[in-house]
Amino acid sequence: MFGYALQRLAILFVTLAVASLVVFGVIEILPGDAAQTMLGATATPETVAALAHKLGLDQPFAVRYWAWATGALRGDLGLSYAYDSPIAPLIAERLAVSAPLALLAMTIAAVVALVAGVYAADRRGRAGDAAVMVASQIGLAVPNFWFAILLVLTFAVRWRIFPAGGFPGWSAGFGRALTALILPAIALGLVQAAILTRVARSALLEALSEDFIRTARAKGVSRRAALWRHALPNAMTPILTVMGLQFANLIASAIVVENVFVLPGLGRLIVQSIANRDALVVEDCVMLLVAFVIIVNFLVDLACAAIDPRLRAHAT
């Protein structure tokens, strides 16, 4: 297991290095001039050139990339052009909203998907199975932003159970802050659960058809006990793999949902920074999200290898 972990860790570092180069390169070639945006359309070319020189925007691509990458490794994310402040505290403040939102949404997706997947597999071919499949198909077809608006209209405007948007901050109390994240988390989590439910059902049905399940049943183990004790642990490898892949989709969807609920998270910061042509903030935020996705998939690989020793043997 240790050798497998080292191998996956080496792949993680290489992937992060390549991803940083791609992120920096793609954002740098986008149209627009940060210095011109900051000074306004009436600024003279000389003034724009002076500001660009001060910000280092006139340096070659390789020089700017090296300064950005090495600064990030030291924990220095640079200064925001638009906010005129260090980027690290700015991201940390927004991450205090986005990280709990993503964690809560992923927890909702995992719990709903596992319960619904087990329920559908246990009732294969019956009405309960059909109902779960119809619900998951609807979830696959529903856009996150539309579902978010529907939740606001129902639970905030009509029933007044949850706030329609905004975030009071964790200093206002854990209960108030968590309440503000419930609707966005449901909007993100339930749509992700639709995909995961179908994967869980398929993986469980495949596990139930294996010889070890028939052996367990022949020894007197009930179908439900065989499902929970034997089939579910063996079906966790594809489920965890898809959860890791879904995390990237959840992060992308969170950008839209945060803007619907006016949450001061990373997604909203990215949108505002793009509008301000604050390239350094965009690069840091996008790279942080990419790193999250890569690290989550690394942890999923380790979890799958711990569950299924065949993965470790195949890697070696």
PDB file of C-alpha atoms in Angstrom:
ATOM      1  CA  MET A   1       0.000   0.000   0.000  1.00  0.00           C
ATOM      2  CA  PHE A   2       2.863   2.379   0.799  1.00  0.00           C
ATOM      3  CA  GLY A   3       4.421   1.894  -2.637  1.00  0.00           C
ATOM      4  CA  TYR A   4       1.070   2.443  -4.326  1.00  0.00           C
ATOM      5  CA  ALA A   5       0.550   5.659  -2.321  1.00  0.00           C
ATOM      6  CA  LEU A   6       3.991   6.957  -3.364  1.00  0.00           C
ATOM      7  CA  GLN A   7       3.238   6.179  -6.993  1.00  0.00           C
ATOM      8  CA  ARG A   8      -0.081   8.034  -6.851  1.00  0.00           C
ATOM      9  CA  LEU A   9       1.579  10.930  -4.993  1.00  0.00           C
ATOM     10  CA  ALA A  10       4.166  11.312  -7.761  1.00  0.00           C
ATOM     11  CA  ILE A  11       1.378  11.389 -10.343  1.00  0.00           C
ATOM     12  CA  LEU A  12      -0.410  14.023  -8.218  1.00  0.00           C
ATOM     13  CA  PHE A  13       2.601  16.368  -8.232  1.00  0.00           C
ATOM     14  CA  VAL A  14       3.121  15.981 -11.979  1.00  0.00           C
ATOM     15  CA  THR A  15      -0.580  16.621 -12.614  1.00  0.00           C
ATOM     16  CA  LEU A  16      -0.517  19.733 -10.437  1.00  0.00           C
ATOM     17  CA  ALA A  17       2.521  21.078 -12.305  1.00  0.00           C
ATOM     18  CA  VAL A  18       0.946  20.527 -15.722  1.00  0.00           C
ATOM     19  CA  ALA A  19      -2.399  21.930 -14.524  1.00  0.00           C
ATOM     20  CA  SER A  20      -0.716  25.097 -13.210  1.00  0.00           C
ATOM     21  CA  LEU A  21       0.915  25.690 -16.578  1.00  0.00           C
ATOM     22  CA  VAL A  22      -2.377  25.173 -18.421  1.00  0.00           C
ATOM     23  CA  VAL A  23      -4.357  27.405 -16.034  1.00  0.00           C
ATOM     24  CA  PHE A  24      -1.829  30.230 -16.201  1.00  0.00           C
ATOM     25  CA  GLY A  25      -1.475  29.965 -19.977  1.00  0.00           C
ATOM     26  CA  VAL A  26      -5.203  29.874 -20.745  1.00  0.00           C
ATOM     27  CA  ILE A  27      -6.036  32.844 -18.509  1.00  0.00           C
ATOM     28  CA  GLU A  28      -3.097  34.904 -19.753  1.00  0.00           C
ATOM     29  CA  ILE A  29      -4.162  34.629 -23.408  1.00  0.00           C
ATOM     30  CA  LEU A  30      -7.698  35.807 -22.682  1.00  0.00           C
ATOM     31  CA  PRO A  31      -8.521  39.181 -24.277  1.00  0.00           C
ATOM     32  CA  GLY A  32      -8.481  42.313 -22.183  1.00  0.00           C
ATOM     33  CA  ASP A  33      -5.952  44.481 -20.391  1.00  0.00           C
ATOM     34  CA  ALA A  34      -5.955  44.605 -16.602  1.00  0.00           C
ATOM     35  CA  ALA A  35      -4.136  47.959 -16.535  1.00  0.00           C
ATOM     36  CA  GLN A  36      -6.603  49.493 -18.996  1.00  0.00           C
ATOM     37  CA  THR A  37      -9.561  48.113 -16.989  1.00  0.00           C
ATOM     38  CA  MET A  38      -8.216  49.578 -13.744  1.00  0.00           C
ATOM     39  CA  LEU A  39      -7.522  53.035 -15.204  1.00  0.00           C
ATOM     40  CA  GLY A  40     -10.640  53.293 -17.383  1.00  0.00           C
ATOM     41  CA  ALA A  41     -11.194  53.952 -21.048  1.00  0.00           C
ATOM     42  CA  THR A  42     -10.013  57.575 -20.832  1.00  0.00           C
ATOM     43  CA  ALA A  43      -6.496  56.699 -19.623  1.00  0.00           C
ATOM     44  CA  THR A  44      -3.608  57.605 -21.917  1.00  0.00           C
ATOM     45  CA  PRO A  45      -1.422  54.847 -23.415  1.00  0.00           C
ATOM     46  CA  GLU A  46       1.561  56.120 -21.436  1.00  0.00           C
ATOM     47  CA  THR A  47      -0.322  55.829 -18.137  1.00  0.00           C
ATOM     48  CA  VAL A  48      -1.542  52.334 -19.027  1.00  0.00           C
ATOM     49  CA  ALA A  49       1.989  51.258 -19.971  1.00  0.00           C
ATOM     50  CA  ALA A  50       3.388  52.636 -16.704  1.00  0.00           C
ATOM     51  CA  LEU A  51       0.826  50.746 -14.629  1.00  0.00           C
ATOM     52  CA  ALA A  52       1.422  47.554 -16.623  1.00  0.00           C
ATOM     53  CA  HIS A  53       5.152  47.876 -15.924  1.00  0.00           C
ATOM     54  CA  LYS A  54       4.489  48.429 -12.219  1.00  0.00           C
ATOM     55  CA  LEU A  55       2.305  45.316 -12.054  1.00  0.00           C
ATOM     56  CA  GLY A  56       4.770  43.259 -14.072  1.00  0.00           C
ATOM     57  CA  LEU A  57       2.293  42.691 -16.884  1.00  0.00           C
ATOM     58  CA  ASP A  58       4.877  43.582 -19.518  1.00  0.00           C
ATOM     59  CA  GLN A  59       7.208  40.732 -18.490  1.00  0.00           C
ATOM     60  CA  PRO A  60       7.635  37.630 -20.724  1.00  0.00           C
ATOM     61  CA  PHE A  61       5.257  34.723 -20.177  1.00  0.00           C
ATOM     62  CA  ALA A  62       7.920  32.421 -18.688  1.00  0.00           C
ATOM     63  CA  VAL A  63       9.030  35.070 -16.173  1.00  0.00           C
ATOM     64  CA  ARG A  64       5.490  35.773 -15.027  1.00  0.00           C
ATOM     65  CA  TYR A  65       4.640  32.077 -14.751  1.00  0.00           C
ATOM     66  CA  TRP A  66       7.756  31.314 -12.723  1.00  0.00           C
ATOM     67  CA  ALA A  67       7.091  34.225 -10.367  1.00  0.00           C
ATOM     68  CA  TRP A  68       3.464  33.128  -9.938  1.00  0.00           C
ATOM     69  CA  ALA A  69       4.238  29.418  -9.396  1.00  0.00           C
ATOM     70  CA  THR A  70       7.135  29.916  -6.974  1.00  0.00           C
ATOM     71  CA  GLY A  71       5.183  32.566  -5.078  1.00  0.00           C
ATOM     72  CA  ALA A  72       2.255  30.155  -4.675  1.00  0.00           C
ATOM     73  CA  LEU A  73       4.611  27.479  -3.299  1.00  0.00           C
ATOM     74  CA  ARG A  74       5.813  30.006  -0.701  1.00  0.00           C
ATOM     75  CA  GLY A  75       2.242  30.932   0.179  1.00  0.00           C
ATOM     76  CA  ASP A  76       2.508  34.323  -1.524  1.00  0.00           C
ATOM     77  CA  LEU A  77      -0.405  34.531  -3.969  1.00  0.00           C
ATOM     78  CA  GLY A  78       0.352  38.115  -4.960  1.00  0.00           C
ATOM     79  CA  LEU A  79      -1.744  41.276  -4.888  1.00  0.00           C
ATOM     80  CA  SER A  80      -5.177  41.744  -6.390  1.00  0.00           C
ATOM     81  CA  TYR A  81      -5.276  44.457  -9.037  1.00  0.00           C
ATOM     82  CA  ALA A  82      -8.922  45.301  -8.398  1.00  0.00           C
ATOM     83  CA  TYR A  83      -9.013  45.007  -4.584  1.00  0.00           C
ATOM     84  CA  ASP A  84      -5.459  46.328  -4.063  1.00  0.00           C
ATOM     85  CA  SER A  85      -4.923  43.808  -1.277  1.00  0.00           C
ATOM     86  CA  PRO A  86      -3.144  40.459  -0.762  1.00  0.00           C
ATOM     87  CA  ILE A  87      -4.965  37.620  -2.498  1.00  0.00           C
ATOM     88  CA  ALA A  88      -4.362  34.938   0.161  1.00  0.00           C
ATOM     89  CA  PRO A  89      -6.602  36.518   2.858  1.00  0.00           C
ATOM     90  CA  LEU A  90      -9.178  37.337   0.166  1.00  0.00           C
ATOM     91  CA  ILE A  91      -9.361  33.690  -0.918  1.00  0.00           C
ATOM     92  CA  ALA A  92      -9.331  32.426   2.683  1.00  0.00           C
ATOM     93  CA  GLU A  93     -12.351  34.604   3.470  1.00  0.00           C
ATOM     94  CA  ARG A  94     -14.278  33.254   0.478  1.00  0.00           C
ATOM     95  CA  LEU A  95     -13.118  29.685   1.112  1.00  0.00           C
ATOM     96  CA  ALA A  96     -14.805  29.825   4.519  1.00  0.00           C
ATOM     97  CA  VAL A  97     -18.085  29.835   2.570  1.00  0.00           C
ATOM     98  CA  SER A  98     -17.300  27.600  -0.410  1.00  0.00           C
ATOM     99  CA  ALA A  99     -15.580  24.763   1.485  1.00  0.00           C
ATOM    100  CA  PRO A 100     -18.463  24.087   3.926  1.00  0.00           C
ATOM    101  CA  LEU A 101     -20.928  24.430   1.032  1.00  0.00           C
ATOM    102  CA  ALA A 102     -19.073  21.827  -1.064  1.00  0.00           C
ATOM    103  CA  LEU A 103     -18.695  19.483   1.920  1.00  0.00           C
ATOM    104  CA  LEU A 104     -22.363  19.773   2.839  1.00  0.00           C
ATOM    105  CA  ALA A 105     -23.477  19.258  -0.769  1.00  0.00           C
ATOM    106  CA  MET A 106     -21.255  16.198  -1.210  1.00  0.00           C
ATOM    107  CA  THR A 107     -22.548  14.729   2.061  1.00  0.00           C
ATOM    108  CA  ILE A 108     -26.151  15.201   0.909  1.00  0.00           C
ATOM    109  CA  ALA A 109     -25.347  13.620  -2.467  1.00  0.00           C
ATOM    110  CA  ALA A 110     -23.590  10.613  -0.902  1.00  0.00           C
ATOM    111  CA  VAL A 111     -26.266   9.904   1.727  1.00  0.00           C
ATOM    112  CA  VAL A 112     -29.196  10.278  -0.684  1.00  0.00           C
ATOM    113  CA  ALA A 113     -27.486   8.242  -3.415  1.00  0.00           C
ATOM    114  CA  LEU A 114     -26.481   5.362  -1.153  1.00  0.00           C
ATOM    115  CA  VAL A 115     -29.911   5.100   0.459  1.00  0.00           C
ATOM    116  CA  ALA A 116     -31.744   5.380  -2.870  1.00  0.00           C
ATOM    117  CA  GLY A 117     -29.310   3.045  -4.651  1.00  0.00           C
ATOM    118  CA  VAL A 118     -29.599   0.339  -2.003  1.00  0.00           C
ATOM    119  CA  TYR A 119     -33.381   0.733  -1.949  1.00  0.00           C
ATOM    120  CA  ALA A 120     -33.616   0.400  -5.760  1.00  0.00           C
ATOM    121  CA  ALA A 121     -31.261  -2.591  -5.884  1.00  0.00           C
ATOM    122  CA  ASP A 122     -33.202  -4.348  -3.128  1.00  0.00           C
ATOM    123  CA  ARG A 123     -36.447  -3.845  -5.071  1.00  0.00           C
ATOM    124  CA  ARG A 124     -35.184  -4.499  -8.565  1.00  0.00           C
ATOM    125  CA  GLY A 125     -37.999  -4.666 -11.108  1.00  0.00           C
ATOM    126  CA  ARG A 126     -40.628  -3.434  -8.643  1.00  0.00           C
ATOM    127  CA  ALA A 127     -42.410  -0.121  -8.197  1.00  0.00           C
ATOM    128  CA  GLY A 128     -39.816   1.254  -5.748  1.00  0.00           C
ATOM    129  CA  ASP A 129     -36.998   0.618  -8.212  1.00  0.00           C
ATOM    130  CA  ALA A 130     -38.922   2.311 -11.025  1.00  0.00           C
ATOM    131  CA  ALA A 131     -39.713   5.326  -8.822  1.00  0.00           C
ATOM    132  CA  VAL A 132     -36.042   5.800  -7.915  1.00  0.00           C
ATOM    133  CA  MET A 133     -34.975   5.528 -11.566  1.00  0.00           C
ATOM    134  CA  VAL A 134     -37.598   8.071 -12.675  1.00  0.00           C
ATOM    135  CA  ALA A 135     -36.541  10.478  -9.907  1.00  0.00           C
ATOM    136  CA  SER A 136     -32.869  10.108 -10.825  1.00  0.00           C
ATOM    137  CA  GLN A 137     -33.645  10.695 -14.504  1.00  0.00           C
ATOM    138  CA  ILE A 138     -35.455  13.908 -13.601  1.00  0.00           C
ATOM    139  CA  GLY A 139     -32.479  14.935 -11.471  1.00  0.00           C
ATOM    140  CA  LEU A 140     -30.135  14.389 -14.420  1.00  0.00           C
ATOM    141  CA  ALA A 141     -32.268  16.658 -16.617  1.00  0.00           C
ATOM    142  CA  VAL A 142     -32.681  19.508 -14.110  1.00  0.00           C
ATOM    143  CA  PRO A 143     -30.079  22.340 -14.302  1.00  0.00           C
ATOM    144  CA  ASN A 144     -28.587  23.398 -10.973  1.00  0.00           C
ATOM    145  CA  PHE A 145     -29.497  27.070 -11.380  1.00  0.00           C
ATOM    146  CA  TRP A 146     -33.152  26.271 -12.219  1.00  0.00           C
ATOM    147  CA  PHE A 147     -33.429  23.938  -9.227  1.00  0.00           C
ATOM    148  CA  ALA A 148     -31.828  26.619  -7.034  1.00  0.00           C
ATOM    149  CA  ILE A 149     -34.392  29.210  -8.157  1.00  0.00           C
ATOM    150  CA  LEU A 150     -37.203  26.709  -7.516  1.00  0.00           C
ATOM    151  CA  LEU A 151     -35.910  26.092  -3.980  1.00  0.00           C
ATOM    152  CA  VAL A 152     -35.780  29.850  -3.316  1.00  0.00           C
ATOM    153  CA  LEU A 153     -39.335  30.378  -4.564  1.00  0.00           C
ATOM    154  CA  THR A 154     -40.650  27.448  -2.506  1.00  0.00           C
ATOM    155  CA  PHE A 155     -38.744  27.502   0.791  1.00  0.00           C
ATOM    156  CA  ALA A 156     -37.727  31.182   1.003  1.00  0.00           C
ATOM    157  CA  VAL A 157     -40.434  33.201  -0.744  1.00  0.00           C
ATOM    158  CA  ARG A 158     -43.529  31.038  -0.254  1.00  0.00           C
ATOM    159  CA  TRP A 159     -42.920  29.218   3.042  1.00  0.00           C
ATOM    160  CA  ARG A 160     -40.221  31.532   4.506  1.00  0.00           C
ATOM    161  CA  ILE A 161     -38.330  28.647   6.111  1.00  0.00           C
ATOM    162  CA  PHE A 162     -34.852  29.516   4.821  1.00  0.00           C
ATOM    163  CA  PRO A 163     -33.251  32.808   3.716  1.00  0.00           C
ATOM    164  CA  ALA A 164     -33.428  33.579  -0.001  1.00  0.00           C
ATOM    165  CA  GLY A 165     -29.743  34.450  -0.242  1.00  0.00           C
ATOM    166  CA  GLY A 166     -26.769  36.107   1.344  1.00  0.00           C
ATOM    167  CA  PHE A 167     -24.457  34.871   4.057  1.00  0.00           C
ATOM    168  CA  PRO A 168     -24.373  36.397   7.565  1.00  0.00           C
ATOM    169  CA  GLY A 169     -20.884  35.097   8.322  1.00  0.00           C
ATOM    170  CA  TRP A 170     -19.766  32.499  10.839  1.00  0.00           C
ATOM    171  CA  SER A 171     -19.371  35.249  13.432  1.00  0.00           C
ATOM    172  CA  ALA A 172     -23.168  35.628  13.422  1.00  0.00           C
ATOM    173  CA  GLY A 173     -23.494  32.129  14.837  1.00  0.00           C
ATOM    174  CA  PHE A 174     -23.054  28.614  13.514  1.00  0.00           C
ATOM    175  CA  GLY A 175     -26.805  28.026  13.227  1.00  0.00           C
ATOM    176  CA  ARG A 176     -27.506  31.136  11.139  1.00  0.00           C
ATOM    177  CA  ALA A 177     -24.534  30.534   8.866  1.00  0.00           C
ATOM    178  CA  LEU A 178     -25.433  26.875   8.325  1.00  0.00           C
ATOM    179  CA  THR A 179     -29.054  27.770   7.603  1.00  0.00           C
ATOM    180  CA  ALA A 180     -27.913  30.104   4.819  1.00  0.00           C
ATOM    181  CA  LEU A 181     -26.009  27.205   3.192  1.00  0.00           C
ATOM    182  CA  ILE A 182     -28.770  24.580   3.343  1.00  0.00           C
ATOM    183  CA  LEU A 183     -30.688  25.560   0.191  1.00  0.00           C
ATOM    184  CA  PRO A 184     -27.529  26.009  -1.941  1.00  0.00           C
ATOM    185  CA  ALA A 185     -26.221  22.667  -0.680  1.00  0.00           C
ATOM    186  CA  ILE A 186     -29.490  20.935  -1.560  1.00  0.00           C
ATOM    187  CA  ALA A 187     -29.461  22.534  -5.015  1.00  0.00           C
ATOM    188  CA  LEU A 188     -25.954  21.157  -5.589  1.00  0.00           C
ATOM    189  CA  GLY A 189     -26.258  17.849  -3.744  1.00  0.00           C
ATOM    190  CA  LEU A 190     -29.531  16.472  -5.063  1.00  0.00           C
ATOM    191  CA  VAL A 191     -28.558  16.936  -8.710  1.00  0.00           C
ATOM    192  CA  GLN A 192     -25.246  15.157  -8.041  1.00  0.00           C
ATOM    193  CA  ALA A 193     -27.125  12.441  -6.146  1.00  0.00           C
ATOM    194  CA  ALA A 194     -29.129  11.618  -9.274  1.00  0.00           C
ATOM    195  CA  ILE A 195     -25.986  10.459 -11.084  1.00  0.00           C
ATOM    196  CA  LEU A 196     -24.536   8.677  -8.075  1.00  0.00           C
ATOM    197  CA  THR A 197     -27.805   6.822  -7.380  1.00  0.00           C
ATOM    198  CA  ARG A 198     -27.734   5.143 -10.781  1.00  0.00           C
ATOM    199  CA  VAL A 199     -24.078   4.192 -10.318  1.00  0.00           C
ATOM    200  CA  ALA A 200     -24.760   2.793  -6.844  1.00  0.00           C
ATOM    201  CA  ARG A 201     -27.710   0.737  -8.095  1.00  0.00           C
ATOM    202  CA  SER A 202     -25.741  -0.711 -11.015  1.00  0.00           C
ATOM    203  CA  ALA A 203     -22.725  -1.526  -8.837  1.00  0.00           C
ATOM    204  CA  LEU A 204     -24.918  -3.205  -6.221  1.00  0.00           C
ATOM    205  CA  LEU A 205     -26.788  -5.276  -8.790  1.00  0.00           C
ATOM    206  CA  GLU A 206     -23.495  -6.423 -10.267  1.00  0.00           C
ATOM    207  CA  ALA A 207     -22.194  -7.358  -6.812  1.00  0.00           C
ATOM    208  CA  LEU A 208     -25.406  -9.236  -5.999  1.00  0.00           C
ATOM    209  CA  SER A 209     -24.860 -11.457  -9.030  1.00  0.00           C
ATOM    210  CA  GLU A 210     -21.404 -12.579  -7.861  1.00  0.00           C
ATOM    211  CA  ASP A 211     -20.639 -16.061  -6.535  1.00  0.00           C
ATOM    212  CA  PHE A 212     -19.806 -14.899  -3.008  1.00  0.00           C
ATOM    213  CA  ILE A 213     -23.336 -13.517  -2.620  1.00  0.00           C
ATOM    214  CA  ARG A 214     -24.837 -16.822  -3.745  1.00  0.00           C
ATOM    215  CA  THR A 215     -22.575 -18.621  -1.286  1.00  0.00           C
ATOM    216  CA  ALA A 216     -23.651 -16.306   1.533  1.00  0.00           C
ATOM    217  CA  ARG A 217     -27.313 -16.829   0.666  1.00  0.00           C
ATOM    218  CA  ALA A 218     -26.783 -20.609   0.579  1.00  0.00           C
ATOM    219  CA  LYS A 219     -25.389 -20.423   4.119  1.00  0.00           C
ATOM    220  CA  GLY A 220     -28.614 -18.804   5.300  1.00  0.00           C
ATOM    221  CA  VAL A 221     -27.771 -15.084   5.089  1.00  0.00           C
ATOM    222  CA  SER A 222     -30.874 -13.047   4.273  1.00  0.00           C
ATOM    223  CA  ARG A 223     -31.007 -10.999   1.063  1.00  0.00           C
ATOM    224  CA  ARG A 224     -30.991  -7.718   2.963  1.00  0.00           C
ATOM    225  CA  ALA A 225     -28.047  -8.750   5.127  1.00  0.00           C
ATOM    226  CA  ALA A 226     -26.141  -9.924   2.044  1.00  0.00           C
ATOM    227  CA  LEU A 227     -26.903  -6.572   0.402  1.00  0.00           C
ATOM    228  CA  TRP A 228     -25.639  -4.423   3.273  1.00  0.00           C
ATOM    229  CA  ARG A 229     -22.801  -6.584   4.651  1.00  0.00           C
ATOM    230  CA  HIS A 230     -21.337  -8.084   1.486  1.00  0.00           C
ATOM    231  CA  ALA A 231     -22.606  -6.403  -1.687  1.00  0.00           C
ATOM    232  CA  LEU A 232     -22.315  -2.763  -0.563  1.00  0.00           C
ATOM    233  CA  PRO A 233     -18.642  -2.916   0.560  1.00  0.00           C
ATOM    234  CA  ASN A 234     -17.704  -4.610  -2.739  1.00  0.00           C
ATOM    235  CA  ALA A 235     -19.653  -2.004  -4.725  1.00  0.00           C
ATOM    236  CA  MET A 236     -17.911   0.949  -3.067  1.00  0.00           C
ATOM    237  CA  THR A 237     -14.991   1.074  -5.536  1.00  0.00           C
ATOM    238  CA  PRO A 238     -17.018   2.359  -8.544  1.00  0.00           C
ATOM    239  CA  ILE A 239     -19.136   4.508  -6.218  1.00  0.00           C
ATOM    240  CA  LEU A 240     -16.087   6.248  -4.726  1.00  0.00           C
ATOM    241  CA  THR A 241     -14.550   6.667  -8.179  1.00  0.00           C
ATOM    242  CA  VAL A 242     -17.635   8.449  -9.496  1.00  0.00           C
ATOM    243  CA  MET A 243     -17.824  10.575  -6.346  1.00  0.00           C
ATOM    244  CA  GLY A 244     -14.303  11.787  -7.044  1.00  0.00           C
ATOM    245  CA  LEU A 245     -15.219  12.661 -10.620  1.00  0.00           C
ATOM    246  CA  GLN A 246     -18.405  14.356  -9.451  1.00  0.00           C
ATOM    247  CA  PHE A 247     -16.451  16.663  -7.188  1.00  0.00           C
ATOM    248  CA  ALA A 248     -15.160  18.537 -10.232  1.00  0.00           C
ATOM    249  CA  ASN A 249     -18.709  18.951 -11.534  1.00  0.00           C
ATOM    250  CA  LEU A 250     -19.871  20.076  -8.099  1.00  0.00           C
ATOM    251  CA  ILE A 251     -17.175  22.768  -7.970  1.00  0.00           C
ATOM    252  CA  ALA A 252     -18.186  24.054 -11.417  1.00  0.00           C
ATOM    253  CA  SER A 253     -21.873  24.057 -10.475  1.00  0.00           C
ATOM    254  CA  ALA A 254     -21.112  25.871  -7.213  1.00  0.00           C
ATOM    255  CA  ILE A 255     -19.953  28.917  -9.187  1.00  0.00           C
ATOM    256  CA  VAL A 256     -23.452  29.291 -10.662  1.00  0.00           C
ATOM    257  CA  VAL A 257     -25.311  28.429  -7.462  1.00  0.00           C
ATOM    258  CA  GLU A 258     -23.256  30.886  -5.385  1.00  0.00           C
ATOM    259  CA  ASN A 259     -24.300  33.666  -7.727  1.00  0.00           C
ATOM    260  CA  VAL A 260     -27.963  32.620  -7.544  1.00  0.00           C
ATOM    261  CA  PHE A 261     -27.890  32.759  -3.728  1.00  0.00           C
ATOM    262  CA  VAL A 262     -25.522  35.773  -3.612  1.00  0.00           C
ATOM    263  CA  LEU A 263     -23.017  33.861  -1.491  1.00  0.00           C
ATOM    264  CA  PRO A 264     -19.589  35.492  -1.024  1.00  0.00           C
ATOM    265  CA  GLY A 265     -17.724  32.349  -2.024  1.00  0.00           C
ATOM    266  CA  LEU A 266     -14.950  31.498  -4.447  1.00  0.00           C
ATOM    267  CA  GLY A 267     -17.370  31.191  -7.354  1.00  0.00           C
ATOM    268  CA  ARG A 268     -18.636  34.724  -6.909  1.00  0.00           C
ATOM    269  CA  LEU A 269     -15.072  35.997  -6.475  1.00  0.00           C
ATOM    270  CA  ILE A 270     -14.061  34.360  -9.761  1.00  0.00           C
ATOM    271  CA  VAL A 271     -16.983  35.957 -11.617  1.00  0.00           C
ATOM    272  CA  GLN A 272     -16.213  39.401 -10.167  1.00  0.00           C
ATOM    273  CA  SER A 273     -12.500  39.035 -10.920  1.00  0.00           C
ATOM    274  CA  ILE A 274     -13.188  38.047 -14.519  1.00  0.00           C
ATOM    275  CA  ALA A 275     -15.347  41.156 -14.917  1.00  0.00           C
ATOM    276  CA  ASN A 276     -12.535  43.286 -13.437  1.00  0.00           C
ATOM    277  CA  ARG A 277      -9.887  41.507 -15.555  1.00  0.00           C
ATOM    278  CA  ASP A 278      -8.117  40.665 -12.292  1.00  0.00           C
ATOM    279  CA  ALA A 279      -6.167  37.816 -13.873  1.00  0.00           C
ATOM    280  CA  LEU A 280      -4.015  36.973 -10.850  1.00  0.00           C
ATOM    281  CA  VAL A 281      -7.042  36.380  -8.616  1.00  0.00           C
ATOM    282  CA  VAL A 282      -8.677  34.244 -11.310  1.00  0.00           C
ATOM    283  CA  GLU A 283      -5.511  32.189 -11.752  1.00  0.00           C
ATOM    284  CA  ASP A 284      -5.134  31.614  -8.013  1.00  0.00           C
ATOM    285  CA  CYS A 285      -8.805  30.691  -7.512  1.00  0.00           C
ATOM    286  CA  VAL A 286      -8.972  28.371 -10.519  1.00  0.00           C
ATOM    287  CA  MET A 287      -5.704  26.689  -9.570  1.00  0.00           C
ATOM    288  CA  LEU A 288      -6.975  26.198  -6.022  1.00  0.00           C
ATOM    289  CA  LEU A 289     -10.147  24.529  -7.325  1.00  0.00           C
ATOM    290  CA  VAL A 290      -8.110  22.368  -9.710  1.00  0.00           C
ATOM    291  CA  ALA A 291      -5.845  21.345  -6.814  1.00  0.00           C
ATOM    292  CA  PHE A 292      -8.894  20.424  -4.727  1.00  0.00           C
ATOM    293  CA  VAL A 293     -10.203  18.184  -7.500  1.00  0.00           C
ATOM    294  CA  ILE A 294      -6.820  16.497  -8.041  1.00  0.00           C
ATOM    295  CA  ILE A 295      -6.297  15.927  -4.305  1.00  0.00           C
ATOM    296  CA  VAL A 296      -9.818  14.534  -3.855  1.00  0.00           C
ATOM    297  CA  ASN A 297      -9.239  12.085  -6.713  1.00  0.00           C
ATOM    298  CA  PHE A 298      -5.894  11.126  -5.131  1.00  0.00           C
ATOM    299  CA  LEU A 299      -7.676  10.357  -1.851  1.00  0.00           C
ATOM    300  CA  VAL A 300     -10.350   8.403  -3.732  1.00  0.00           C
ATOM    301  CA  ASP A 301      -7.633   6.318  -5.414  1.00  0.00           C
ATOM    302  CA  LEU A 302      -6.146   5.508  -2.009  1.00  0.00           C
ATOM    303  CA  ALA A 303      -9.556   4.625  -0.580  1.00  0.00           C
ATOM    304  CA  CYS A 304     -10.344   2.350  -3.531  1.00  0.00           C
ATOM    305  CA  ALA A 305      -6.961   0.644  -3.201  1.00  0.00           C
ATOM    306  CA  ALA A 306      -7.571   0.096   0.514  1.00  0.00           C
ATOM    307  CA  ILE A 307     -10.942  -1.498  -0.252  1.00  0.00           C
ATOM    308  CA  ASP A 308      -9.813  -3.551  -3.252  1.00  0.00           C
ATOM    309  CA  PRO A 309      -6.245  -5.023  -3.021  1.00  0.00           C
ATOM    310  CA  ARG A 310      -6.423  -5.962  -6.724  1.00  0.00           C
ATOM    311  CA  LEU A 311      -5.891  -2.307  -7.608  1.00  0.00           C
ATOM    312  CA  ARG A 312      -2.592  -2.254  -5.704  1.00  0.00           C
ATOM    313  CA  ALA A 313      -1.464  -5.484  -7.329  1.00  0.00           C
ATOM    314  CA  HIS A 314      -2.345  -4.172 -10.804  1.00  0.00           C
ATOM    315  CA  ALA A 315      -0.423  -0.934 -10.178  1.00  0.00           C
ATOM    316  CA  THR A 316       2.720  -2.792  -9.164  1.00  0.00           C
TER     317      THR A 316
END
